[in-house]
Coordinates of C-alpha atoms in Angstrom, one line a residue:
Chain Q
M1 CA 118.3 -66.3 36.1
T2 CA 115.2 -66.0 34.0
V3 CA 115.3 -67.2 30.4
T4 CA 114.4 -64.3 28.1
F5 CA 113.0 -63.8 24.6
P6 CA 115.4 -62.4 21.9
Q7 CA 113.1 -59.7 20.4
K8 CA 114.5 -56.2 20.5
G9 CA 111.6 -54.0 19.5
L10 CA 108.7 -55.8 21.3
P11 CA 109.7 -54.8 24.9
W12 CA 109.5 -51.2 23.9
L13 CA 106.0 -51.7 22.5
L14 CA 105.0 -53.4 25.7
L15 CA 106.3 -50.6 27.9
L16 CA 104.9 -47.9 25.7
P17 CA 101.5 -47.4 27.3
Q18 CA 102.9 -47.2 30.8
L19 CA 105.7 -44.9 29.8
V20 CA 103.4 -42.6 27.8
V21 CA 101.0 -42.3 30.7
T22 CA 103.8 -41.7 33.2
A23 CA 105.4 -39.1 31.0
I24 CA 102.2 -37.1 30.3
F25 CA 100.5 -37.3 33.6
F26 CA 103.4 -37.6 36.1
L27 CA 106.7 -36.4 34.7
W28 CA 105.4 -33.4 32.7
P29 CA 103.3 -32.0 35.7
A30 CA 106.2 -32.6 38.0
E31 CA 108.5 -30.7 35.7
Q32 CA 105.9 -28.0 35.4
A33 CA 105.7 -27.7 39.2
L34 CA 109.5 -27.5 39.4
E35 CA 109.5 -24.8 36.8
Q36 CA 106.6 -22.9 38.2
A37 CA 108.2 -22.8 41.6
F38 CA 110.7 -20.4 40.3
Y39 CA 108.2 -18.0 38.7
Q40 CA 105.6 -15.6 40.0
E41 CA 102.4 -15.5 38.0
D42 CA 99.5 -13.0 38.2
A43 CA 96.1 -14.4 39.2
F44 CA 94.8 -14.5 35.6
G45 CA 97.7 -16.5 34.3
L46 CA 98.5 -13.8 31.7
S47 CA 102.1 -13.1 32.5
R48 CA 104.8 -14.4 34.7
E49 CA 108.3 -13.5 35.7
F50 CA 111.3 -15.4 36.9
V51 CA 111.8 -14.8 40.6
G52 CA 114.5 -17.3 41.4
L53 CA 114.2 -18.7 44.9
E54 CA 111.8 -16.1 46.1
N55 CA 108.8 -18.4 46.3
F56 CA 110.8 -20.7 48.6
I57 CA 112.1 -17.8 50.7
D58 CA 108.6 -16.5 51.0
L59 CA 107.5 -19.9 52.2
F60 CA 110.2 -20.4 54.7
T61 CA 109.7 -16.9 56.2
D62 CA 106.0 -17.4 56.4
P63 CA 104.9 -18.4 60.0
L64 CA 101.7 -19.9 58.5
Y65 CA 103.8 -22.5 56.7
Y66 CA 105.6 -23.5 59.9
E67 CA 102.2 -23.7 61.5
S68 CA 101.0 -26.0 58.8
M69 CA 104.0 -28.2 59.2
L70 CA 103.3 -28.5 62.9
T71 CA 99.7 -29.2 62.2
T72 CA 100.7 -31.9 59.8
L73 CA 103.1 -33.5 62.3
V74 CA 100.5 -33.4 65.1
F75 CA 97.8 -34.8 62.8
S76 CA 100.0 -37.5 61.3
F77 CA 101.5 -38.8 64.5
S78 CA 98.1 -38.8 66.3
V79 CA 96.5 -40.8 63.4
A80 CA 99.5 -43.2 63.2
I81 CA 99.8 -43.8 67.0
G82 CA 96.1 -43.8 67.7
G83 CA 95.2 -46.2 65.0
M84 CA 98.1 -48.5 65.7
S85 CA 97.4 -48.7 69.5
V86 CA 93.7 -49.5 69.0
A87 CA 94.5 -52.0 66.2
L88 CA 97.2 -53.7 68.3
L89 CA 94.8 -54.1 71.2
L90 CA 92.2 -55.6 69.0
A91 CA 94.6 -57.8 67.2
V92 CA 96.1 -59.2 70.4
M93 CA 92.6 -60.0 71.6
A94 CA 91.6 -61.6 68.3
D95 CA 94.8 -63.6 68.3
R96 CA 93.8 -65.3 71.6
I97 CA 90.5 -66.4 70.2
I98 CA 90.2 -69.7 68.6
R99 CA 86.6 -69.8 67.3
G100 CA 85.1 -66.9 65.5
K101 CA 88.3 -65.2 64.6
L102 CA 87.3 -64.7 61.0
T103 CA 83.9 -63.3 61.9
Y104 CA 85.6 -60.7 64.1
Q105 CA 88.0 -59.9 61.3
T106 CA 85.2 -59.4 58.8
L107 CA 83.4 -57.1 61.1
L108 CA 86.6 -55.0 61.7
I109 CA 88.1 -54.6 58.3
W110 CA 85.3 -53.1 56.2
P111 CA 86.1 -49.4 57.1
Y112 CA 89.2 -49.8 54.9
A113 CA 86.8 -49.5 51.9
V114 CA 85.2 -46.3 53.0
A115 CA 86.4 -43.2 51.2
P116 CA 88.2 -40.7 53.5
A117 CA 85.7 -38.0 52.6
L118 CA 82.8 -40.2 53.6
A119 CA 84.5 -41.2 56.8
G120 CA 84.8 -37.4 57.5
V121 CA 81.1 -36.9 56.9
L122 CA 80.0 -39.9 59.0
W123 CA 81.9 -38.6 62.0
W124 CA 80.9 -35.0 61.4
I125 CA 77.2 -35.7 62.1
L126 CA 78.1 -37.6 65.3
F127 CA 80.0 -34.5 66.5
D128 CA 77.8 -31.8 64.9
P129 CA 77.5 -29.1 67.7
S130 CA 73.8 -28.5 67.2
M131 CA 72.5 -32.1 66.7
G132 CA 75.3 -34.7 66.9
P133 CA 74.7 -37.2 69.7
I134 CA 78.3 -37.3 70.8
A135 CA 78.5 -33.5 70.9
L136 CA 75.3 -33.3 72.9
W137 CA 76.6 -35.9 75.3
L138 CA 79.8 -34.0 75.7
D139 CA 77.8 -30.9 76.5
N140 CA 76.0 -32.8 79.2
I141 CA 79.2 -33.8 80.9
G142 CA 80.4 -30.2 80.7
I143 CA 82.6 -30.1 77.6
D144 CA 81.5 -27.4 75.2
W145 CA 82.0 -29.0 71.8
N146 CA 82.1 -26.8 68.7
H147 CA 84.5 -27.9 66.1
Y148 CA 83.4 -25.0 63.9
L149 CA 85.0 -22.5 66.3
N150 CA 87.5 -24.5 68.3
G151 CA 90.7 -25.5 66.4
N152 CA 91.7 -28.3 68.8
Q153 CA 88.3 -29.9 68.6
A154 CA 88.4 -29.6 64.8
M155 CA 91.7 -31.4 64.9
I156 CA 90.3 -34.1 67.2
L157 CA 87.4 -34.6 64.8
V158 CA 89.6 -35.1 61.7
V159 CA 92.1 -37.3 63.6
I160 CA 89.2 -39.6 64.8
A161 CA 87.7 -39.8 61.3
A162 CA 91.1 -40.5 59.7
T163 CA 92.1 -43.1 62.4
W164 CA 88.8 -44.9 62.2
K165 CA 89.4 -45.7 58.5
Q166 CA 92.9 -46.9 59.1
I167 CA 92.3 -49.3 62.1
S168 CA 91.3 -52.1 59.8
Y169 CA 94.6 -52.0 57.9
N170 CA 96.7 -51.9 61.0
F171 CA 94.6 -54.7 62.5
L172 CA 95.2 -57.0 59.6
F173 CA 99.0 -56.5 59.6
F174 CA 99.3 -56.8 63.4
L175 CA 97.2 -60.0 63.4
A176 CA 99.4 -61.5 60.7
G177 CA 102.5 -60.4 62.7
L178 CA 101.1 -62.0 65.9
Q179 CA 100.4 -65.3 64.2
A180 CA 104.0 -65.4 63.0
V181 CA 105.4 -65.3 66.6
P182 CA 106.6 -68.8 67.4
R183 CA 104.3 -70.5 69.8
S184 CA 107.2 -72.4 71.4
L185 CA 108.6 -69.2 72.8
I186 CA 105.4 -68.2 74.4
E187 CA 104.9 -71.7 75.8
A188 CA 108.4 -71.7 77.3
A189 CA 107.8 -68.3 78.9
S190 CA 104.5 -69.6 80.2
I191 CA 106.1 -72.7 81.7
D192 CA 108.6 -70.3 83.4
G193 CA 105.6 -68.6 85.0
A194 CA 105.4 -65.4 83.0
S195 CA 101.9 -63.9 83.0
P196 CA 100.2 -63.1 79.7
F197 CA 100.8 -59.4 80.3
K198 CA 104.5 -60.0 80.9
R199 CA 104.8 -62.4 77.9
F200 CA 103.3 -59.7 75.7
W201 CA 105.7 -57.0 76.7
T202 CA 108.9 -59.0 76.9
I203 CA 108.4 -61.4 74.0
V204 CA 105.6 -60.7 71.6
F205 CA 105.9 -56.9 71.4
P206 CA 109.7 -56.9 70.6
L207 CA 109.2 -59.6 68.0
L208 CA 106.5 -57.4 66.4
S209 CA 108.8 -54.5 66.0
P210 CA 109.4 -54.9 62.2
T211 CA 105.6 -54.9 61.7
T212 CA 105.3 -51.9 64.0
F213 CA 107.9 -49.9 62.2
F214 CA 106.5 -50.8 58.8
L215 CA 103.1 -49.8 59.9
L216 CA 104.4 -46.5 61.4
V217 CA 105.8 -45.5 58.0
V218 CA 102.7 -46.6 56.1
N219 CA 100.5 -44.8 58.5
L220 CA 102.5 -41.6 58.3
V221 CA 102.4 -41.7 54.5
Y222 CA 98.6 -42.3 54.7
A223 CA 98.1 -39.4 57.1
F224 CA 100.3 -37.1 55.1
F225 CA 98.9 -37.7 51.6
E226 CA 95.6 -39.7 51.7
T227 CA 93.6 -37.8 54.2
F228 CA 92.8 -34.8 52.0
G229 CA 89.2 -36.0 51.7
V230 CA 88.7 -36.2 55.4
I231 CA 89.8 -32.6 55.9
D232 CA 88.2 -31.2 52.8
A233 CA 84.8 -32.7 53.5
T234 CA 84.7 -31.7 57.2
T235 CA 86.7 -28.7 58.3
K236 CA 88.2 -27.3 55.0
G237 CA 91.4 -26.6 56.9
G238 CA 89.7 -24.5 59.5
P239 CA 88.8 -22.9 61.7
G240 CA 91.5 -20.5 60.9
Q241 CA 94.5 -22.7 59.9
S242 CA 94.1 -25.3 62.6
T243 CA 93.6 -28.3 60.3
T244 CA 95.5 -27.1 57.2
T245 CA 98.0 -29.9 56.6
L246 CA 100.7 -29.4 54.0
V247 CA 98.9 -31.3 51.3
Y248 CA 95.7 -29.3 52.0
K249 CA 97.7 -26.1 51.8
V250 CA 99.0 -26.9 48.3
F251 CA 95.5 -27.3 47.1
D252 CA 94.2 -24.3 49.1
D253 CA 96.9 -21.9 47.9
G254 CA 96.8 -23.1 44.4
F255 CA 93.1 -23.4 43.7
V256 CA 91.5 -21.1 46.2
G257 CA 94.2 -18.6 46.8
L258 CA 95.5 -18.8 43.2
D259 CA 99.1 -18.3 44.3
L260 CA 100.5 -20.7 41.7
G261 CA 104.2 -20.0 42.4
G262 CA 103.8 -20.6 46.1
S263 CA 101.7 -23.7 45.6
A264 CA 104.3 -25.1 43.1
A265 CA 107.1 -24.4 45.6
Q266 CA 105.1 -26.4 48.2
S267 CA 104.6 -29.2 45.7
V268 CA 108.3 -29.4 45.2
I269 CA 109.0 -29.6 48.9
L270 CA 106.3 -32.3 49.3
M271 CA 107.7 -34.3 46.4
A272 CA 111.0 -34.3 48.3
I273 CA 109.3 -35.6 51.4
V274 CA 107.4 -38.4 49.6
G275 CA 110.7 -39.3 47.9
L276 CA 112.4 -39.6 51.3
M277 CA 109.6 -41.6 52.8
T278 CA 109.5 -44.0 49.8
V279 CA 113.2 -44.6 50.2
I280 CA 112.8 -45.3 53.9
Q281 CA 109.9 -47.7 53.2
F282 CA 111.9 -49.5 50.5
R283 CA 115.1 -49.8 52.4
F284 CA 113.3 -51.2 55.4
I285 CA 111.3 -53.7 53.3
E286 CA 114.5 -54.9 51.6
R287 CA 115.9 -55.6 55.1
K288 CA 112.8 -57.4 56.1
V289 CA 113.2 -59.7 53.1
Q290 CA 116.8 -60.4 53.8
Y291 CA 116.5 -61.4 57.4
S292 CA 113.2 -63.3 57.3
Chain B
M1 CA 96.1 -72.2 73.3
I2 CA 98.9 -71.9 75.8
E3 CA 96.7 -72.0 78.9
N4 CA 93.1 -71.8 79.9
R5 CA 92.1 -68.6 81.4
P6 CA 88.4 -68.2 81.0
W7 CA 88.4 -64.6 82.3
L8 CA 90.9 -63.5 79.8
T9 CA 89.0 -65.2 77.0
F10 CA 85.9 -63.4 78.1
A11 CA 87.8 -60.1 78.2
S12 CA 89.0 -60.7 74.7
H13 CA 85.6 -61.2 73.3
A14 CA 84.3 -58.2 75.2
T15 CA 87.0 -55.9 73.9
L16 CA 86.5 -57.1 70.4
L17 CA 82.7 -56.6 70.6
V18 CA 83.2 -53.1 72.0
G19 CA 85.7 -52.4 69.2
I20 CA 83.2 -53.6 66.5
G21 CA 80.5 -51.5 68.1
L22 CA 82.6 -48.4 68.0
V23 CA 83.7 -49.0 64.5
A24 CA 80.1 -49.5 63.4
L25 CA 78.7 -46.6 65.3
P26 CA 78.9 -43.9 62.7
V27 CA 77.3 -46.2 60.1
W28 CA 74.5 -47.1 62.4
M29 CA 73.8 -43.4 63.0
A30 CA 73.9 -42.7 59.3
L31 CA 71.4 -45.5 58.7
V32 CA 69.0 -44.1 61.3
A33 CA 69.4 -40.6 60.1
S34 CA 68.5 -41.6 56.6
T35 CA 65.1 -42.9 57.7
H36 CA 63.8 -39.6 59.0
P37 CA 62.4 -36.6 57.1
A38 CA 64.8 -33.6 56.8
S39 CA 62.8 -31.6 59.3
A40 CA 63.7 -34.0 62.1
F41 CA 67.2 -32.6 62.3
G42 CA 68.4 -29.3 63.6
A43 CA 65.8 -29.4 66.3
G44 CA 68.7 -29.9 68.7
H45 CA 69.1 -33.6 68.2
I46 CA 69.4 -36.4 65.9
P47 CA 66.7 -39.2 66.2
L48 CA 68.4 -42.3 67.7
W49 CA 65.9 -44.9 66.4
F50 CA 64.6 -45.6 62.9
G51 CA 61.9 -43.5 61.5
D52 CA 59.5 -44.3 58.7
A53 CA 60.6 -41.9 55.9
G54 CA 63.5 -44.3 54.9
G55 CA 61.9 -45.7 51.8
Q56 CA 61.0 -42.4 50.4
T57 CA 64.4 -40.7 51.0
W58 CA 66.3 -43.7 49.6
G59 CA 64.0 -43.9 46.6
N60 CA 64.3 -40.2 45.9
V61 CA 68.0 -40.1 46.2
L62 CA 68.6 -43.1 44.1
F63 CA 66.3 -42.4 41.2
E64 CA 65.3 -38.7 41.2
K65 CA 68.0 -36.5 42.5
A66 CA 70.5 -36.6 45.3
G67 CA 69.4 -33.2 46.5
N68 CA 71.3 -30.4 48.2
G69 CA 72.1 -28.7 44.9
V70 CA 73.1 -31.9 43.1
D71 CA 70.3 -32.7 40.6
T72 CA 71.8 -36.0 39.4
P73 CA 70.3 -39.1 40.8
V74 CA 72.6 -41.4 42.8
F75 CA 72.2 -44.3 40.4
W76 CA 73.7 -42.2 37.6
M77 CA 76.6 -41.1 39.7
M78 CA 77.1 -44.7 40.7
L79 CA 77.4 -45.6 37.1
N80 CA 80.0 -42.8 36.7
S81 CA 81.9 -44.1 39.7
L82 CA 81.7 -47.6 38.3
I83 CA 83.1 -46.5 34.9
M84 CA 85.9 -44.6 36.6
A85 CA 86.7 -47.4 39.1
L86 CA 86.7 -50.2 36.4
G87 CA 88.6 -48.0 34.0
I88 CA 91.3 -47.3 36.5
T89 CA 91.4 -51.0 37.6
F90 CA 91.6 -52.5 34.2
G91 CA 93.9 -49.8 32.9
K92 CA 96.4 -50.2 35.7
I93 CA 96.4 -54.0 35.5
A94 CA 96.8 -54.1 31.7
I95 CA 99.6 -51.6 31.4
S96 CA 101.4 -53.0 34.5
L97 CA 101.2 -56.6 33.2
L98 CA 102.7 -55.5 29.9
S99 CA 105.5 -53.5 31.4
A100 CA 106.4 -56.1 34.0
Y101 CA 106.4 -58.7 31.2
A102 CA 108.8 -56.5 29.2
I103 CA 111.1 -55.9 32.1
V104 CA 111.4 -59.5 33.3
F105 CA 111.4 -61.5 30.0
F106 CA 113.3 -59.3 27.7
R107 CA 116.8 -57.7 27.7
F108 CA 117.1 -54.3 26.0
P109 CA 119.0 -51.1 26.5
F110 CA 117.8 -48.7 29.2
R111 CA 115.8 -51.5 30.9
N112 CA 116.8 -50.2 34.3
L113 CA 116.1 -46.6 33.4
C114 CA 112.5 -47.6 32.4
F115 CA 112.1 -49.4 35.7
W116 CA 113.2 -46.3 37.6
I117 CA 110.9 -44.0 35.6
I118 CA 108.0 -46.2 36.6
F119 CA 109.3 -46.3 40.2
M120 CA 109.2 -42.5 40.3
T121 CA 105.5 -42.4 40.0
L122 CA 105.3 -43.7 43.5
M123 CA 106.8 -40.5 44.7
L124 CA 104.3 -38.3 42.8
P125 CA 100.8 -38.8 44.3
V126 CA 98.1 -36.6 42.7
E127 CA 97.7 -34.6 45.8
V128 CA 101.2 -33.3 45.6
R129 CA 101.3 -32.2 41.9
I130 CA 97.7 -31.2 41.8
V131 CA 97.8 -27.8 40.1
P132 CA 100.1 -28.7 37.2
T133 CA 98.3 -32.0 36.6
Y134 CA 95.1 -30.1 36.3
E135 CA 96.7 -27.7 33.8
V136 CA 97.9 -30.6 31.7
I137 CA 94.4 -32.1 31.6
A138 CA 92.9 -28.8 30.8
N139 CA 95.4 -28.3 28.0
L140 CA 94.5 -31.7 26.5
G141 CA 90.8 -30.8 26.7
L142 CA 90.0 -33.7 29.0
L143 CA 88.0 -31.9 31.6
N144 CA 84.5 -33.4 32.1
S145 CA 85.2 -36.6 30.3
Y146 CA 85.6 -40.3 31.3
T147 CA 89.1 -40.3 29.8
G148 CA 90.1 -37.4 32.0
L149 CA 88.7 -39.2 35.0
T150 CA 90.6 -42.4 34.4
L151 CA 93.7 -42.0 32.2
P152 CA 95.8 -39.8 34.5
L153 CA 95.5 -42.3 37.3
I154 CA 96.3 -45.5 35.6
A155 CA 100.1 -45.4 35.7
S156 CA 101.0 -47.8 38.5
A157 CA 104.4 -48.5 40.1
T158 CA 102.8 -50.8 42.7
A159 CA 101.1 -53.0 40.3
T160 CA 104.2 -53.2 38.1
F161 CA 106.3 -54.2 41.0
L162 CA 103.8 -56.8 42.1
F163 CA 103.7 -58.5 38.7
R164 CA 107.5 -58.2 38.3
Q165 CA 107.8 -60.0 41.6
C166 CA 105.3 -62.6 40.5
F167 CA 107.0 -63.2 37.1
L168 CA 110.5 -63.4 38.7
S169 CA 109.4 -66.2 40.9
M170 CA 108.3 -68.3 37.9
P171 CA 110.8 -71.0 37.0
G172 CA 113.0 -70.3 34.0
E173 CA 112.4 -73.8 32.6
L174 CA 108.9 -72.6 31.8
V175 CA 110.1 -70.1 29.2
E176 CA 112.6 -72.6 27.9
A177 CA 109.9 -75.3 27.5
A178 CA 107.6 -72.9 25.9
R179 CA 110.2 -71.8 23.4
I180 CA 111.2 -75.3 22.6
D181 CA 107.6 -76.0 21.9
G182 CA 107.6 -73.1 19.5
A183 CA 105.6 -70.5 21.5
G184 CA 106.4 -66.9 20.6
P185 CA 106.3 -64.1 23.2
W186 CA 102.6 -63.4 22.7
R187 CA 101.5 -67.0 23.0
F188 CA 103.7 -67.4 26.1
F189 CA 102.1 -64.3 27.6
F190 CA 98.5 -65.3 27.0
D191 CA 98.7 -69.1 27.4
I192 CA 101.2 -69.4 30.3
L193 CA 101.8 -66.2 32.1
L194 CA 98.3 -64.8 32.4
P195 CA 96.7 -68.1 33.7
L196 CA 99.5 -68.4 36.2
S197 CA 99.0 -64.9 37.5
R198 CA 95.3 -65.2 37.9
T199 CA 95.1 -65.0 41.7
N200 CA 97.5 -62.1 41.8
I201 CA 95.4 -60.3 39.2
A202 CA 92.2 -61.0 41.2
A203 CA 93.8 -59.8 44.5
L204 CA 95.0 -56.6 42.9
F205 CA 91.7 -56.1 41.2
V206 CA 90.0 -55.9 44.6
I207 CA 92.5 -53.3 46.0
L208 CA 92.5 -51.2 42.8
F209 CA 88.7 -51.2 42.6
I210 CA 88.5 -49.7 46.0
Y211 CA 91.2 -47.2 45.1
G212 CA 89.4 -46.2 41.9
W213 CA 85.9 -46.0 43.5
N214 CA 87.2 -43.8 46.3
Q215 CA 88.9 -41.2 44.2
Y216 CA 87.9 -37.8 45.5
L217 CA 90.1 -34.9 44.8
W218 CA 90.7 -35.7 41.1
P219 CA 87.0 -35.9 40.1
L220 CA 86.3 -32.9 42.2
L221 CA 88.7 -30.8 40.2
I222 CA 88.0 -32.0 36.7
T223 CA 84.2 -32.4 36.7
T224 CA 82.0 -29.3 36.7
D225 CA 79.3 -30.9 34.7
D226 CA 76.7 -32.9 36.7
A227 CA 76.6 -35.6 34.2
Y228 CA 80.2 -36.7 35.1
Y229 CA 79.9 -36.4 38.9
T230 CA 81.1 -39.5 40.7
L231 CA 79.4 -40.6 43.9
V232 CA 82.1 -40.0 46.4
M233 CA 82.9 -36.4 45.2
S234 CA 79.2 -35.5 45.0
I235 CA 79.1 -35.5 48.8
K236 CA 81.3 -32.5 48.8
R237 CA 79.0 -30.6 46.4
M238 CA 76.1 -31.6 48.6
L239 CA 77.8 -30.2 51.7
S240 CA 78.5 -26.9 50.0
V241 CA 75.0 -25.6 50.3
T242 CA 74.4 -23.0 53.0
D243 CA 74.5 -24.5 56.4
G244 CA 70.9 -24.4 57.5
D245 CA 69.6 -26.0 54.3
I246 CA 71.6 -29.2 54.4
A247 CA 69.2 -32.1 54.2
W248 CA 71.1 -34.6 56.3
N249 CA 68.8 -37.5 55.5
Q250 CA 69.6 -37.3 51.8
I251 CA 73.3 -36.8 52.6
M252 CA 73.4 -39.8 54.8
A253 CA 71.5 -42.0 52.3
T254 CA 74.0 -40.9 49.6
T255 CA 77.0 -41.5 51.8
L256 CA 75.8 -45.0 52.6
L257 CA 75.2 -45.8 49.0
A258 CA 78.6 -44.4 48.1
M259 CA 80.4 -46.8 50.5
L260 CA 78.2 -49.8 49.8
P261 CA 79.9 -51.2 46.7
P262 CA 83.6 -51.1 48.0
V263 CA 82.5 -52.4 51.4
A264 CA 80.6 -55.2 49.7
V265 CA 83.7 -56.1 47.7
V266 CA 85.9 -56.2 50.8
I267 CA 83.4 -58.4 52.7
G268 CA 82.5 -60.6 49.8
M269 CA 86.1 -61.2 48.7
Q270 CA 87.8 -61.0 52.0
K271 CA 90.5 -63.6 51.1
L272 CA 91.5 -61.8 47.9
F273 CA 91.3 -58.5 49.6
V274 CA 93.7 -59.5 52.4
K275 CA 96.1 -61.1 49.8
G276 CA 96.0 -57.9 47.7
L277 CA 96.7 -55.7 50.7
V278 CA 99.7 -57.8 51.8
D279 CA 101.0 -58.2 48.3
S280 CA 100.8 -54.6 47.3
E281 CA 103.0 -53.6 50.3
K282 CA 105.9 -55.8 49.4

């Protein structure tokens, strides 16, 4: 039990800045979104009328919304699983190495610091249909690459850019997880004649499962909410709707399409999703603390 | 080392080197592209080796104008980015330190409620409540201002949790001893708590600086005046010119300059960065 100070007014003073900022820039807008979701507004913002659940009904009867949900799921799981697999492979290799581990780590972690929008631009020029070296090489081996026209290819481009940025994060956590695996277990297996490959799948990988699960949640959150820049700077959600994730759609419908009610309704749904994911993340982390 | 398998060790090094190569590939290309004149692109290929126009492009972009419809030079936008990043970082650290201090070292009614209100900000990323937040800022007249760029982003549940955790792990005898020696809450805060949290603050600083510097959507929405453009969002404005006219050399130079400061921070302060990353996920 921590010893405390007796002052009664002081703590409120200390909390004031955080509470004021939270109230003005978080709670108020959230409340506005909640309210707006039940209104229909004309494009000039001059008048609005209460429409009840109509915005939500519109949303859930709109095939484009389901399409966007599917896009989000495909995008998020591709980013999460792609990034984690590459990072795990690299981390396992780095864990084996005795000298030079830190150098490898340095050379692998810097993409974390690159803004998502910049990551998008960097990969865009590699894949630009008219001049990008990778696109031209793909043409040579018979794949006609044009992410301006082909929705699947646009998706591949944003997945690669978003994954590239996240590998460093996964790598660090996997490496830490691997270093926590007790050496004695691996030694014992080795004496019993298990090959490195078998040791990895039967001992190391199962012991890594808390890290893996944690990273899965973090990566999904990342792909859901923090990849706006990648999409906005490269494909702008297109071609058609093929890279319009839910978060991009909130922005697109609100600022480009000026459908404020619809955008607000989507905001409300997204808030519910973030809430759910935060709870999952926290419950899991609590458990990790308990059993470790 | 469990056993000596030279081939496996060799394979490990090889895999890592390939990985590093792939990770560095886009930056290499960007660097090469920025050293060629704009006319070298669009002719069906990108040059694969360095040209000789690098000095000129970089100089132009840094000190004259970024080009592609953005007339502000990069150094000016860098300054804007720096102001925003540092504003967000110091703001978040300051208000989180204070609120964590209040929550851990004082007992007052609605203490838990306050904690939960701060917790809720985790569930409300800007991307999700984008339209109403924009309206709030517009109502307050904060468009195109440094206050508008920083203030809405400085509430931080993560930083508050981190400091709360850090304070909770401090021995209660510390407060007791301080009180017996006659230290009031402010003196305790500045003379004992702050010095003890130094590494935590430094680690968080690195993470938050990167977060602040890389803000994209928010500056994009609330700055329409060139003078307040931040570097990362200016890329979007540069890409908005009609397709054929994009000067890729300038875009690539700007992109590299925009990623340079945070990347330098990660590499230069690797230990603190890793600590910050691990801490802020707990």
